[in-house]
Coordinates of C-alpha atoms and ligand atoms in Angstrom, one line a residue:
M556 CA 46.6 97.8 110.9
N557 CA 46.4 94.2 112.1
L558 CA 48.9 91.8 110.7
K559 CA 48.1 89.0 113.0
Y560 CA 45.8 87.2 110.5
L561 CA 48.2 87.3 107.6
T562 CA 49.8 84.0 106.7
D563 CA 53.7 83.9 106.9
T564 CA 54.0 84.1 103.1
E565 CA 51.5 87.0 102.9
L566 CA 53.4 88.9 105.7
L567 CA 56.8 88.5 104.0
K568 CA 55.2 89.6 100.7
E569 CA 53.6 92.6 102.3
L570 CA 56.8 93.7 103.9
E571 CA 58.7 93.4 100.6
K572 CA 56.0 95.6 99.0
C573 CA 56.4 98.2 101.8
V574 CA 60.2 98.3 101.4
Q575 CA 59.6 98.8 97.7
Q576 CA 57.2 101.6 98.4
E577 CA 59.6 103.2 100.9
R578 CA 62.4 103.3 98.3
Q579 CA 59.9 104.8 95.8
L580 CA 59.0 107.5 98.3
S581 CA 62.8 108.1 99.1
I582 CA 63.4 108.7 95.5
K583 CA 60.3 111.1 95.4
V584 CA 61.9 113.0 98.3
L585 CA 65.2 113.2 96.4
H586 CA 63.5 114.5 93.2
H587 CA 61.7 117.3 95.3
L588 CA 64.9 118.2 97.1
K589 CA 66.6 118.4 93.7
E590 CA 64.0 120.8 92.4
V591 CA 64.0 122.9 95.7
D592 CA 67.8 123.1 95.2
R593 CA 67.5 124.2 91.6
R594 CA 65.1 127.0 92.4
R595 CA 67.2 127.9 95.5
L596 CA 63.9 127.9 97.4
Y597 CA 65.6 127.3 100.7
S598 CA 66.8 131.0 100.8
D599 CA 63.2 132.1 100.6
Q600 CA 62.6 130.0 103.7
G601 CA 65.4 131.8 105.5
C602 CA 67.9 129.1 105.2
K603 CA 71.4 129.5 104.0
S604 CA 71.7 126.2 102.3
L605 CA 69.7 123.1 101.2
Y606 CA 71.2 121.2 104.1
D607 CA 70.2 123.9 106.5
Y608 CA 66.7 123.7 105.1
V609 CA 66.5 119.9 105.3
T610 CA 67.6 119.9 109.0
S611 CA 65.8 122.9 110.3
K612 CA 62.5 122.9 108.2
L613 CA 62.2 119.2 107.4
G614 CA 63.5 117.9 110.7
Y615 CA 66.0 115.4 109.5
S616 CA 69.0 114.6 111.6
A617 CA 72.4 116.0 110.5
G618 CA 73.5 112.7 109.1
A619 CA 70.2 111.9 107.3
A620 CA 70.0 115.4 105.9
Y621 CA 73.6 115.2 104.7
R622 CA 73.0 111.9 102.9
R623 CA 69.8 113.2 101.2
V624 CA 71.4 116.4 100.0
Q625 CA 74.3 114.5 98.5
A626 CA 72.0 111.9 96.9
A627 CA 69.7 114.7 95.5
R628 CA 72.6 116.4 93.8
M629 CA 74.0 113.2 92.6
L630 CA 70.6 112.3 91.1
A631 CA 70.5 115.7 89.3
E632 CA 73.9 115.0 87.8
I633 CA 73.5 111.3 87.1
P634 CA 69.8 110.5 86.5
E635 CA 70.8 106.8 85.8
I636 CA 71.3 106.1 89.5
E637 CA 67.5 106.3 90.2
E638 CA 67.0 102.8 88.8
K639 CA 69.8 101.5 91.1
I640 CA 68.4 103.2 94.2
Q641 CA 65.0 101.7 93.2
G642 CA 66.5 98.3 92.9
G643 CA 68.3 98.7 96.3
L644 CA 71.8 98.4 94.6
L645 CA 72.7 101.9 95.6
T646 CA 71.9 103.3 99.0
L647 CA 72.2 106.9 100.3
T648 CA 75.3 105.8 102.2
H649 CA 76.9 104.5 98.9
I650 CA 76.2 107.8 97.3
T651 CA 77.4 109.9 100.1
D652 CA 80.7 107.9 100.4
A653 CA 81.1 108.2 96.6
A654 CA 80.4 111.9 96.7
S655 CA 83.1 112.6 99.2
F656 CA 85.4 110.4 97.3
F657 CA 84.8 112.3 94.1
R658 CA 85.5 115.6 95.9
E659 CA 88.7 114.4 97.6
N660 CA 90.1 112.8 94.4
Q661 CA 88.9 115.6 92.2
I662 CA 86.9 113.3 90.0
H663 CA 84.7 115.5 87.8
K664 CA 83.8 113.4 84.7
K665 CA 80.4 111.9 84.7
E666 CA 81.5 108.8 83.0
E667 CA 84.1 108.1 85.6
K668 CA 81.7 108.7 88.4
K669 CA 79.2 106.2 86.9
E670 CA 81.9 103.7 86.6
I671 CA 82.9 104.1 90.2
L672 CA 79.2 103.9 91.4
A673 CA 78.8 100.7 89.3
Q674 CA 81.8 99.2 91.2
V675 CA 80.5 99.9 94.7
Q676 CA 76.8 99.1 94.1
G677 CA 75.6 96.3 96.3
L678 CA 78.7 96.4 98.6
N679 CA 78.6 97.0 102.4
K680 CA 80.2 100.1 103.9
R681 CA 83.5 98.6 104.6
D682 CA 83.9 96.9 101.2
T683 CA 82.8 100.2 99.6
S684 CA 85.5 102.0 101.3
L685 CA 88.1 99.4 100.3
K686 CA 86.9 99.5 96.7
L687 CA 87.2 103.3 96.6
H688 CA 90.8 103.2 98.0
E689 CA 91.6 100.5 95.6
Y690 CA 90.3 102.6 92.7
A691 CA 92.4 105.6 93.8
N692 CA 95.4 103.3 94.0
K693 CA 95.8 104.1 97.6
P694 CA 97.4 101.6 99.9
F695 CA 95.2 99.2 101.8
V696 CA 93.2 101.0 104.4
R697 CA 91.3 99.5 107.3
M698 CA 88.6 101.2 109.3
V699 CA 89.4 100.7 112.9
S700 CA 87.6 101.7 116.0
V701 CA 89.7 101.8 119.0
P702 CA 88.5 102.4 122.6
L703 CA 90.6 105.3 124.0
S704 CA 91.1 106.3 127.7
E705 CA 90.5 109.9 128.8
A706 CA 94.3 110.2 129.2
T707 CA 94.9 109.2 125.6
I708 CA 92.2 111.4 124.2
H709 CA 93.8 114.3 126.1
K710 CA 97.2 113.4 124.5
V711 CA 95.5 113.3 121.0
E712 CA 94.0 116.8 121.7
T713 CA 97.3 118.1 122.9
W714 CA 99.0 116.8 119.8
R715 CA 96.3 118.2 117.6
G716 CA 97.0 121.6 119.2
L717 CA 100.7 121.3 118.6
R718 CA 100.3 120.3 115.0
P719 CA 97.5 122.6 113.6
A720 CA 98.4 121.8 110.0
I721 CA 97.4 118.2 110.5
H722 CA 93.7 117.4 109.8
T723 CA 92.7 113.7 109.6
P724 CA 93.0 111.2 112.4
D725 CA 95.2 109.2 110.0
Q726 CA 97.6 112.1 109.6
L727 CA 97.6 112.8 113.2
I728 CA 98.5 109.3 114.3
G729 CA 101.0 108.9 111.4
D730 CA 102.8 112.1 112.5
A731 CA 103.0 111.2 116.1
L732 CA 104.4 107.7 115.2
D733 CA 107.0 109.3 112.9
I734 CA 108.3 111.4 115.7
A735 CA 108.2 108.5 118.2
I736 CA 110.0 106.2 115.8
T737 CA 112.7 108.8 115.0
K738 CA 113.2 109.4 118.8
T739 CA 113.4 105.7 119.7
E740 CA 115.8 105.0 116.8
R741 CA 118.1 107.8 117.8
S742 CA 118.2 106.7 121.4
R743 CA 118.9 103.1 120.3
H744 CA 121.7 104.2 118.1
S745 CA 123.2 106.3 120.8
T746 CA 123.1 103.3 123.2
G747 CA 124.9 101.3 120.6
V748 CA 127.6 104.0 119.9
R749 CA 128.2 104.3 123.7
K750 CA 128.8 100.6 124.1
L751 CA 131.3 100.6 121.3
V752 CA 133.2 103.4 122.9
Y753 CA 133.2 101.7 126.2
Q754 CA 134.7 98.5 124.6
R755 CA 137.3 100.4 122.5
D756 CA 138.6 102.4 125.5
E757 CA 138.8 99.1 127.5
K758 CA 136.5 100.4 130.3
K759 CA 138.9 103.0 131.6
C760 CA 139.7 106.7 131.4
T761 CA 141.7 107.5 128.3
I762 CA 143.8 110.1 130.2
C763 CA 144.7 108.6 133.6
G764 CA 143.5 105.1 133.2
S765 CA 141.1 105.2 136.1
T766 CA 138.1 102.8 136.0
H767 CA 135.9 104.9 138.4
D768 CA 133.2 107.4 137.6
L769 CA 133.6 106.9 133.8
Q770 CA 131.8 109.2 131.5
H771 CA 131.4 109.6 127.8
D772 CA 133.2 112.8 126.6
H773 CA 132.8 114.5 123.3
I774 CA 136.3 115.3 121.9
Q775 CA 134.8 118.1 119.8
P776 CA 132.2 119.4 122.2
K777 CA 128.6 119.2 121.1
A778 CA 128.2 123.0 121.7
L779 CA 130.9 123.4 119.0
G780 CA 129.1 121.1 116.6
G781 CA 130.6 117.8 117.6
D782 CA 128.4 114.8 117.0
D783 CA 127.6 111.4 118.7
T784 CA 129.9 109.2 116.7
V785 CA 132.3 106.6 118.0
E786 CA 135.2 108.7 116.6
N787 CA 134.2 111.8 118.5
L788 CA 133.6 110.1 121.9
R789 CA 136.1 108.9 124.5
L790 CA 135.8 107.5 128.0
L791 CA 137.0 109.9 130.8
C792 CA 136.7 109.6 134.5
F793 CA 134.9 112.4 136.3
S794 CA 138.0 114.4 137.3
C795 CA 139.6 114.2 133.9
N796 CA 136.3 115.2 132.2
Q797 CA 136.1 118.3 134.5
R798 CA 139.6 119.3 133.7
A799 CA 139.0 118.8 130.0
R800 CA 135.9 121.0 130.2
I801 CA 137.7 123.8 131.9
R802 CA 140.5 123.7 129.4
A803 CA 138.0 123.8 126.6
G804 CA 136.5 126.9 128.3
L805 CA 133.1 125.3 128.7
Ligands
ZN1822 ZN1 141.0 110.2 134.3

């Protein structure tokens, strides 16, 4: 094929025609997959699923296979999308994103699916994701890609091991932040309480009046359920604190 002698206009026109043919061919592939799926022909080929067949027998990459299987099934369910794929309004990516959204949000009605697909048609990946979240009335979600160091990845993996019930990266980060926030707030609170006790007891031991080696003592010991409140704390010097501990049998 020699395109060198085409005029610019001819070249662009030819290209548009090829893209159109490519879409038609993609749809043809989807229709064939749909029929193979209906006949469960993949099991005759020694494959355990349509996806398995598309990757191992047809040679598509994992992502490409996944998108085609999703689209073929969507086409079987909602034949009207064919026209939109043909017109370039819906891509395999739209369909794949919508299909996982339907699953996650347990959307089963055909009419609702059609409405959602109509809302995302023509949008880029990011806007599709925003539109879907908006539809589910979920709070604003941003796709972020963050470069992570080896050390951080190691921490993420360690955290994942400690919290096996947590699945998505969003849950994992949210969970870690919840714990970090609680811990920081607690430590800030405790610093504040200790300062107040220090001022109230006028920076001296509440038993002997010494200003040396001052410590915060729990009047009701922590081991016996005493808490970190201003009321339950007092300033004691090291010696008085030791004596108080012995007397309390600690
Ligand atoms: Zn003292």
